[in-house]
PDB file of C-alpha atoms in Angstrom:
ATOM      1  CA  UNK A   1      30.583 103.141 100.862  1.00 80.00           C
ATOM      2  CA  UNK A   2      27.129 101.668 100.147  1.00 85.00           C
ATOM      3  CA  UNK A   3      24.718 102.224  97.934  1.00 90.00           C
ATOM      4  CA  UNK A   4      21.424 101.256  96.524  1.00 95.00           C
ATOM      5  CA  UNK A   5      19.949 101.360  93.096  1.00 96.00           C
ATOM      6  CA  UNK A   6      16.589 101.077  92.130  1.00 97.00           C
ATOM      7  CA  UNK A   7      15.458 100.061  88.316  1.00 93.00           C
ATOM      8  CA  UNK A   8      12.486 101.929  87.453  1.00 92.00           C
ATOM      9  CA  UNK A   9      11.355 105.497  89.027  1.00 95.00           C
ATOM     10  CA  UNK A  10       8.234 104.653  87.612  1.00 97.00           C
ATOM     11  CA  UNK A  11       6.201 101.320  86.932  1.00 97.00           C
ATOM     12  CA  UNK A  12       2.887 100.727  86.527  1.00 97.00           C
ATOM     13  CA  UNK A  13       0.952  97.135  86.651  1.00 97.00           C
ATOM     14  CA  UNK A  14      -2.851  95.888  86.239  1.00 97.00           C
ATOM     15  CA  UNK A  15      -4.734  95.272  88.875  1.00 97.00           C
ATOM     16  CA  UNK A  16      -4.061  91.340  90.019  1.00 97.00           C
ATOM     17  CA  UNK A  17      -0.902  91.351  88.080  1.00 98.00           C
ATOM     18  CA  UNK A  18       2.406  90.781  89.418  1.00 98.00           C
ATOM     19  CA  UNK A  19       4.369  93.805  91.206  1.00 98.00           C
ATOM     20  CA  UNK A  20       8.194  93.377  90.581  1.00 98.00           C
ATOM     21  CA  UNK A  21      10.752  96.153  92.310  1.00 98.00           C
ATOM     22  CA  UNK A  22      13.714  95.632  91.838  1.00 98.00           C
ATOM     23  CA  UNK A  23      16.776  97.162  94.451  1.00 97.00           C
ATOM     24  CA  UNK A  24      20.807  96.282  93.814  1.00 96.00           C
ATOM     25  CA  UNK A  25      22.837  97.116  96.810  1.00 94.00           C
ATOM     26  CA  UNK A  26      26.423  97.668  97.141  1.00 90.00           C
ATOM     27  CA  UNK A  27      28.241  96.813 100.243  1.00 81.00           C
ATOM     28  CA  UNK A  28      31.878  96.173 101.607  1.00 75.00           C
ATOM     29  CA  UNK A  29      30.158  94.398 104.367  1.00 75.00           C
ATOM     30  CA  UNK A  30      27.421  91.488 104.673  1.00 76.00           C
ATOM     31  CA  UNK A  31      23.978  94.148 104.335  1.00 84.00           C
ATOM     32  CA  UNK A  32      20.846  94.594 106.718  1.00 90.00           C
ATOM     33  CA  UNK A  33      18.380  95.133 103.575  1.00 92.00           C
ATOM     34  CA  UNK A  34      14.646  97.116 103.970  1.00 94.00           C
ATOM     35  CA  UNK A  35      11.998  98.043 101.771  1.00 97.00           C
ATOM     36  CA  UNK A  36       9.781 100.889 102.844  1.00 96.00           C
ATOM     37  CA  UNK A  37       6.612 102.180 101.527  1.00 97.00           C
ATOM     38  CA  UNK A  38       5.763 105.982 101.981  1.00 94.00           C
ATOM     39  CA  UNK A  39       1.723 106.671 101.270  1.00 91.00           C
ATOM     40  CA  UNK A  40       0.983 110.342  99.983  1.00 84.00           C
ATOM     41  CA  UNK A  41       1.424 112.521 103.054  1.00 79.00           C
ATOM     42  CA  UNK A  42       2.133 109.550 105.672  1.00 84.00           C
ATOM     43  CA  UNK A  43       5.530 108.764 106.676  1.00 86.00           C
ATOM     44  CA  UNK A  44       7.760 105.774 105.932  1.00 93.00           C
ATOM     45  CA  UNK A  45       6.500 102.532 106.392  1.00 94.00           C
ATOM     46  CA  UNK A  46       8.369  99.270 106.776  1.00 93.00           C
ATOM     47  CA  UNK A  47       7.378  96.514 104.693  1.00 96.00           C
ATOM     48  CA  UNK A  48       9.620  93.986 105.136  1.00 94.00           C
ATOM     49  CA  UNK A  49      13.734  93.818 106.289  1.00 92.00           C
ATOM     50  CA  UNK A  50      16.894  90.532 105.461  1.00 91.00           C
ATOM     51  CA  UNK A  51      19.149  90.726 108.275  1.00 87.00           C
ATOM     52  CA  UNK A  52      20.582  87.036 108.829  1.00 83.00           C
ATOM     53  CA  UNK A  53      18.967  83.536 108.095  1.00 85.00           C
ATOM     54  CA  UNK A  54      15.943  82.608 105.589  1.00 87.00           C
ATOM     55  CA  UNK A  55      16.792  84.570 101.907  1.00 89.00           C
ATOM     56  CA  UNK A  56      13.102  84.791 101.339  1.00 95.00           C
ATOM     57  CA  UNK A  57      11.351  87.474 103.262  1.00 95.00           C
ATOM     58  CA  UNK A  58       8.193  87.741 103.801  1.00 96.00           C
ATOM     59  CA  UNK A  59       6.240  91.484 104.494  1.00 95.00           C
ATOM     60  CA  UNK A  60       3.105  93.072 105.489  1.00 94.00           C
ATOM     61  CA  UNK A  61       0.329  93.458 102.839  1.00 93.00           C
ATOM     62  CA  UNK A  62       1.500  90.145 101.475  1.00 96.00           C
ATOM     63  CA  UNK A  63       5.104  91.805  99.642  1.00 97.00           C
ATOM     64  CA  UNK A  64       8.244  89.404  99.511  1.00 97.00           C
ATOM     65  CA  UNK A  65      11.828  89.767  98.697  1.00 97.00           C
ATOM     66  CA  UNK A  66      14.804  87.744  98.378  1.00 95.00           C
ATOM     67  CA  UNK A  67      18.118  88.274  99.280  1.00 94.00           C
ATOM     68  CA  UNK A  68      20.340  87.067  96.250  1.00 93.00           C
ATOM     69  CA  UNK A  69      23.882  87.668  97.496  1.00 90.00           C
ATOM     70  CA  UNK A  70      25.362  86.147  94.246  1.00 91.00           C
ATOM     71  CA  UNK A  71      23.405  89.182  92.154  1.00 93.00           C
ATOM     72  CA  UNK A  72      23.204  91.881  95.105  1.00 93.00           C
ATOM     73  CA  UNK A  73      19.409  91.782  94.825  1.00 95.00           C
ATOM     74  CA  UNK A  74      16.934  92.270  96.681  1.00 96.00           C
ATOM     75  CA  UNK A  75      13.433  92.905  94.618  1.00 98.00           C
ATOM     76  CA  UNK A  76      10.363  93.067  96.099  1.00 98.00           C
ATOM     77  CA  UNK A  77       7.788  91.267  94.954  1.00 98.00           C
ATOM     78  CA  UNK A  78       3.941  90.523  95.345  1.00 98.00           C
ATOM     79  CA  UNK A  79       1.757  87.957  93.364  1.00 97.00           C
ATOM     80  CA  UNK A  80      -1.475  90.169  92.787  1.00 97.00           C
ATOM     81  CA  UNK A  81      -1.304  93.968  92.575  1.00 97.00           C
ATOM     82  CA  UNK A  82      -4.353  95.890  94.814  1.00 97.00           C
ATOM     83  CA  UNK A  83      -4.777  99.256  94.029  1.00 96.00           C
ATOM     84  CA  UNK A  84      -3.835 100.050  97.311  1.00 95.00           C
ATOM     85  CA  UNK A  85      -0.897  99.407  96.501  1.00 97.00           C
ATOM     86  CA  UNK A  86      -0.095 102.189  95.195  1.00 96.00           C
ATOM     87  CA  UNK A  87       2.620 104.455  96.298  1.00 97.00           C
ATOM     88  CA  UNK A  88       6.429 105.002  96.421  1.00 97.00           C
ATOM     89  CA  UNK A  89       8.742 102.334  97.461  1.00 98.00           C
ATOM     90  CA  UNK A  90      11.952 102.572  98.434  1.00 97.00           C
ATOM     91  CA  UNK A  91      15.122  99.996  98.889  1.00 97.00           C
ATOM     92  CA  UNK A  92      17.713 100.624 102.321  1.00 95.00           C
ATOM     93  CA  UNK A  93      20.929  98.852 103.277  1.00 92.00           C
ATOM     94  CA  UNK A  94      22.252  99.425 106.526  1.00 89.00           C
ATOM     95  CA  UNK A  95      25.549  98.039 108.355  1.00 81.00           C
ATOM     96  CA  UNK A  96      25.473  96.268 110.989  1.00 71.00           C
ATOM     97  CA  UNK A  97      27.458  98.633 113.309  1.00 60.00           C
ATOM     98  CA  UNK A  98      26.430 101.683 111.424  1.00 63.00           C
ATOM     99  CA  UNK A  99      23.231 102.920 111.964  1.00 78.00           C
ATOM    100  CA  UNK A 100      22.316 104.985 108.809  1.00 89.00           C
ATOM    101  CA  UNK A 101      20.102 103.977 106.198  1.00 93.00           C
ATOM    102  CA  UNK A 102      21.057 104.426 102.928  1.00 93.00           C
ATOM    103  CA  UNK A 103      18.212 104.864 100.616  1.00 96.00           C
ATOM    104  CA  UNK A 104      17.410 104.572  96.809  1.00 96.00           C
ATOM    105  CA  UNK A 105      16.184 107.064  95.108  1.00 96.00           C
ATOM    106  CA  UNK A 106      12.529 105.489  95.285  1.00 97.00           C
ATOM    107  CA  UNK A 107      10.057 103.599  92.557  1.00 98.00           C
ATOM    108  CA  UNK A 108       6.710 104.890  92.139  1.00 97.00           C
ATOM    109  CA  UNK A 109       4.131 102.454  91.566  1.00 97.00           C
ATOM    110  CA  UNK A 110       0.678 102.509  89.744  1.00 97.00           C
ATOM    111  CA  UNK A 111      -1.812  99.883  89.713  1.00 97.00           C
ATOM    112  CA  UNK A 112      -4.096 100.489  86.872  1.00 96.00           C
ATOM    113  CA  UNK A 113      -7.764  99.163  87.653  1.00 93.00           C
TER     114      UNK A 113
ATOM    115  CA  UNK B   1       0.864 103.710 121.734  1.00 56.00           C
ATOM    116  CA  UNK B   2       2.087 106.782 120.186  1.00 83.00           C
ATOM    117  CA  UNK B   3       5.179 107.059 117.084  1.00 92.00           C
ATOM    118  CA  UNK B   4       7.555 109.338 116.100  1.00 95.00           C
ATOM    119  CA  UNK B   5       5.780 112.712 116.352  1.00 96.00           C
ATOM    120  CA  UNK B   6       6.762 116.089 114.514  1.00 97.00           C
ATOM    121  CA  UNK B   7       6.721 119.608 114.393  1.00 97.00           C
ATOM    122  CA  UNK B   8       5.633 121.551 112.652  1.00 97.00           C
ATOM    123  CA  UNK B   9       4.094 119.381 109.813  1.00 96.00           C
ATOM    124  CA  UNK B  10       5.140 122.561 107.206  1.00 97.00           C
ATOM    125  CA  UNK B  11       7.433 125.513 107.797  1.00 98.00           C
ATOM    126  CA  UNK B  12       7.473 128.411 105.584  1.00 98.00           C
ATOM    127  CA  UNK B  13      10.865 130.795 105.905  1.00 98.00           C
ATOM    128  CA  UNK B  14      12.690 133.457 103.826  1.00 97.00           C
ATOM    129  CA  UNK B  15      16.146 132.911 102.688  1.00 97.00           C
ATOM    130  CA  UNK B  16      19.015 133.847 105.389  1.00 97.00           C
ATOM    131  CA  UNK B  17      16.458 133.060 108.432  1.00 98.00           C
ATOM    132  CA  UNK B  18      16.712 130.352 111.291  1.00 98.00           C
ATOM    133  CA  UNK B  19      14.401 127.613 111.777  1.00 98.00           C
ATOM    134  CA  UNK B  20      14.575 124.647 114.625  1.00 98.00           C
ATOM    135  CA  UNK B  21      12.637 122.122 113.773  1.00 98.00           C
ATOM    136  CA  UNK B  22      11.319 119.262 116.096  1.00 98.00           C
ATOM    137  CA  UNK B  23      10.955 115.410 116.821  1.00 98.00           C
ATOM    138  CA  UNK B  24       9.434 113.577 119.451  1.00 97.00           C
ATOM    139  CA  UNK B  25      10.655 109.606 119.165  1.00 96.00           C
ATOM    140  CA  UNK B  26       8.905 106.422 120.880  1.00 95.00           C
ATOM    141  CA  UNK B  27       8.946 106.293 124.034  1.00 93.00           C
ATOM    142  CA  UNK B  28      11.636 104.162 125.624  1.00 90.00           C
ATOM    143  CA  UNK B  29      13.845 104.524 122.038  1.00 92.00           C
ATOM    144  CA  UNK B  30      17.390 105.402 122.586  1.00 91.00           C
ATOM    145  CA  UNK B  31      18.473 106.247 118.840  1.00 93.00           C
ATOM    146  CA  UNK B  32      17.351 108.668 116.697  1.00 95.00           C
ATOM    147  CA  UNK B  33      18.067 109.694 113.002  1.00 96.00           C
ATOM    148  CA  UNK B  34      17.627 113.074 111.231  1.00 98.00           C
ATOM    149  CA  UNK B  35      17.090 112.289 107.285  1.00 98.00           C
ATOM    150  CA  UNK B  36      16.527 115.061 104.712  1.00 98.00           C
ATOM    151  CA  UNK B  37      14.093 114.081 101.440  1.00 96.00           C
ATOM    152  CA  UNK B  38      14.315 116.317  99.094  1.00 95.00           C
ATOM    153  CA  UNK B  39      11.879 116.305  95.429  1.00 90.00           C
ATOM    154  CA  UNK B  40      12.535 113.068  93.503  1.00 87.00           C
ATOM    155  CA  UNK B  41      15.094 111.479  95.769  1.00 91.00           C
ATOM    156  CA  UNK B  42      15.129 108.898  98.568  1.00 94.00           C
ATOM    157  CA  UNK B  43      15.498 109.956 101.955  1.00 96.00           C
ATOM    158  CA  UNK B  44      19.516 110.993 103.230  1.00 97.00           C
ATOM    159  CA  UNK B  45      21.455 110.614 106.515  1.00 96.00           C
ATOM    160  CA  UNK B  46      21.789 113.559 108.546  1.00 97.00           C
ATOM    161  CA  UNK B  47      22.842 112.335 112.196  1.00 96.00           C
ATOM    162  CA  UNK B  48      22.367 109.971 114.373  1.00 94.00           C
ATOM    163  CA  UNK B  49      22.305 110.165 118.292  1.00 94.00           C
ATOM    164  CA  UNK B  50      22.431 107.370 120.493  1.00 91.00           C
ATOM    165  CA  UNK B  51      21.227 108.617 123.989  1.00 91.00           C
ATOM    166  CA  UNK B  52      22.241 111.869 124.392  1.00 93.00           C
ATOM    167  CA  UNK B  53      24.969 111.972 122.272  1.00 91.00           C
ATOM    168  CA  UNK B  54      25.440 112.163 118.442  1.00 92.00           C
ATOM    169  CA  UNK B  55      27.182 109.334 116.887  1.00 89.00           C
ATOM    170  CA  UNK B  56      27.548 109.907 113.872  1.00 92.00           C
ATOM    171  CA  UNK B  57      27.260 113.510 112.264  1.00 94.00           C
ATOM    172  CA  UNK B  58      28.546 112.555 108.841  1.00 94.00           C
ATOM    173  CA  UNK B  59      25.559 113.749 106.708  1.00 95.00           C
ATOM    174  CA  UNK B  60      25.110 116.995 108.018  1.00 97.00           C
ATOM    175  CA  UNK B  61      25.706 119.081 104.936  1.00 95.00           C
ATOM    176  CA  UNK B  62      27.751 122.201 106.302  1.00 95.00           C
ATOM    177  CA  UNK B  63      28.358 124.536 109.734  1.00 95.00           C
ATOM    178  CA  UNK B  64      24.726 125.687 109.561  1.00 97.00           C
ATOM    179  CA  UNK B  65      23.112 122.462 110.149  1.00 98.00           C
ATOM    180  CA  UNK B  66      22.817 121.358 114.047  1.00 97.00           C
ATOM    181  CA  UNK B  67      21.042 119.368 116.032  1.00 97.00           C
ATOM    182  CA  UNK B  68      20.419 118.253 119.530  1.00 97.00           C
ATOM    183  CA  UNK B  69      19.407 115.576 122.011  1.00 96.00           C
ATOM    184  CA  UNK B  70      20.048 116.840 125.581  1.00 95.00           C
ATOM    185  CA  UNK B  71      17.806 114.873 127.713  1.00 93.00           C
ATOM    186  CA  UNK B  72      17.696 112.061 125.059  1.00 91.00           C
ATOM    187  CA  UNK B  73      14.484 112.096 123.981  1.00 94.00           C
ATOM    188  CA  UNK B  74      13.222 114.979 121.648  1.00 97.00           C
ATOM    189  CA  UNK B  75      15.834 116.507 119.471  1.00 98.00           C
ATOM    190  CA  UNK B  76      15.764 119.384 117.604  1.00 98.00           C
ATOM    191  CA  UNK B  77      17.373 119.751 114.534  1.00 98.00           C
ATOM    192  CA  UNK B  78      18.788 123.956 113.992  1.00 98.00           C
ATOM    193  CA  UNK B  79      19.379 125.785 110.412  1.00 98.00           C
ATOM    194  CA  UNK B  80      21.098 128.871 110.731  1.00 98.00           C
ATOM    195  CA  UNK B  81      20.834 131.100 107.755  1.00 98.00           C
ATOM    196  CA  UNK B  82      18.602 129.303 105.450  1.00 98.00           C
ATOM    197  CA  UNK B  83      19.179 129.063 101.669  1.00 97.00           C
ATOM    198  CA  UNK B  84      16.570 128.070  99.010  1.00 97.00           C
ATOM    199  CA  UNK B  85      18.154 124.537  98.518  1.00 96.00           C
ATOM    200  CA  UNK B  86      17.562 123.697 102.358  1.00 97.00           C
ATOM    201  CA  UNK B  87      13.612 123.234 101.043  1.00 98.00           C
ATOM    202  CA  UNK B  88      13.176 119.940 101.424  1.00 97.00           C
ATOM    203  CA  UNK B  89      10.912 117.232 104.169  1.00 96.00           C
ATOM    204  CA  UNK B  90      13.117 116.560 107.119  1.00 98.00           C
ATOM    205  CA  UNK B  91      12.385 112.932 108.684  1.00 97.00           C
ATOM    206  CA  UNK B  92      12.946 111.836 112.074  1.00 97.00           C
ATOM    207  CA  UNK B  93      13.102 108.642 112.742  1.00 95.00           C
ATOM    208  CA  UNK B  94      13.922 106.677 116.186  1.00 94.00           C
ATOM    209  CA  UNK B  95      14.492 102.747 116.883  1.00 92.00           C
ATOM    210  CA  UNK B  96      14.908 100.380 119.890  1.00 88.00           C
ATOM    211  CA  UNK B  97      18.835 100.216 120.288  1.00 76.00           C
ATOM    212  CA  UNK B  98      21.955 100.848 118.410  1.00 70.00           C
ATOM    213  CA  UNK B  99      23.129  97.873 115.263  1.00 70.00           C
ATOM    214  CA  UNK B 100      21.774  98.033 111.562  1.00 68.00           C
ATOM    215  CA  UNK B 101      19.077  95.258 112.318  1.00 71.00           C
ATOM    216  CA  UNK B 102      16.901  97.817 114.403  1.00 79.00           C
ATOM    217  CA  UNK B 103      14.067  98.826 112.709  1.00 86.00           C
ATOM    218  CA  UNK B 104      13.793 102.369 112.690  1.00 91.00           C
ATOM    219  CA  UNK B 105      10.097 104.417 112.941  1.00 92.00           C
ATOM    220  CA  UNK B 106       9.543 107.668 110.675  1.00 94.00           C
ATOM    221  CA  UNK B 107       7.627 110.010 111.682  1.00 95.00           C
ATOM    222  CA  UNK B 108       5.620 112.097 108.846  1.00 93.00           C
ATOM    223  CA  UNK B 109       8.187 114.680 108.471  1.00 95.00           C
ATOM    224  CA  UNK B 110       8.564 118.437 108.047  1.00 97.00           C
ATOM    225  CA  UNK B 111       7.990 120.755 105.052  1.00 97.00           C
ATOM    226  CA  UNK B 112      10.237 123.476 105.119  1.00 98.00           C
ATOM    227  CA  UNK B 113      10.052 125.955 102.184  1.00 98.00           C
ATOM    228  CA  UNK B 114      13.220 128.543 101.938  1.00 98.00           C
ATOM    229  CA  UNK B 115      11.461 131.591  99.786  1.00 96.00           C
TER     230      UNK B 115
END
């Protein structure tokens, strides 16, 4: 079965500091890895998604994650915190001929201006 | 163009009553998911449909839940005799094709609140 685990229910960064989430999968088979961002009252957004190819992902609002088979990693990452940046995050692995999404239990971040 | 719509936004039931709840997908999308959210916690699998059809039923917690898809477009998800730990958002998402690569579009979900 997979699973995801995300460090950290909470973190909270400066403004223009660096955001670091960090997501450890478990999977019997090679992952599809997402991270999703879910605004106060909006719905799940995707940020950025590994499926094959390039380890280094790059994602909308200038987030990044790499896919670090050798740890079963995938943080997110983003040089310079905004604070709209804040919100919950959450990790997803996926198979590739299953089609659930299995989420983490979500990391709440604060930017602090 | 339009995403994954829902309804309603927030649903308000006493315990032991029945409540359908709603989502239309993206036009054109084949699949669609049914994901429950409850406090504190990342979103789970309910179902899945592909067309008309569900695929994969595996998170569907017990005999009340049900959903359906019979012109495979909007589903409905059903909960017969509600309990208090049903409370929870409901998500419906829907994506392109079948295969774990497809990105799959939430819509904003549905409050229900078992009293």
């Amino acid at each position: 079965a997979q699973s995801v685990t995300q460090l950290g229910s909470h973190v909270s960064v400066s403004e223009g500091a660096l955001v670091l989430l960090r997501c450890n999968y478990s999977s019997s088979v090679p992952p599809y890895l997402f991270w999703y961002v879910q605004y106060p009252n909006q719905g799940l957004q995707l940020l950025l998604k590994y499926t094959t190819g390039a380890t280094l992902v790059k994602g909308i609002n200038g987030f990044e994650a790499e896919f670090k088979k050798s740890e079963t990693s995938f943080h997110l990452t983003k040089p310079s915190a905004h604070m709209s940046d804040a919100a919950e995050y959450f990790c997803a692995v996926s198979k590739e001929y299953g089609n659930k999404l299995v989420f983490g239990a979500g990391t709440i971040l604060r930017v602090k201006s | 163009g339009a995403g994954v719509s829902q309804t309603p936004s927030n649903k308000v039931t006493e315990k032991g009553k029945y409540v359908e709840l709603r989502c239309d997908p993206i036009s054109g999308h084949t699949a669609l998911y049914w994901y429950r959210q409850s406090l504190g916690q990342g979103p789970e699998f309910l179902i899945y449909f592909q067309g008309t059809g569900a695929a994969d039923d595996s998170g569907l917690p017990n005999d009340r839940f049900f959903a359906v898809r019979p012109e495979g477009s909007v589903s409905t998800l059903k909960i017969q005799r509600t309990e208090r730990g049903d409370s929870a958002v409901y998500l419906c998402a829907s994506s392109q094709g079948q295969g774990g690569r497809n990105e799959q579009f939430f819509g904003p979900g549905t409050r229900l609140t078992v009293l």
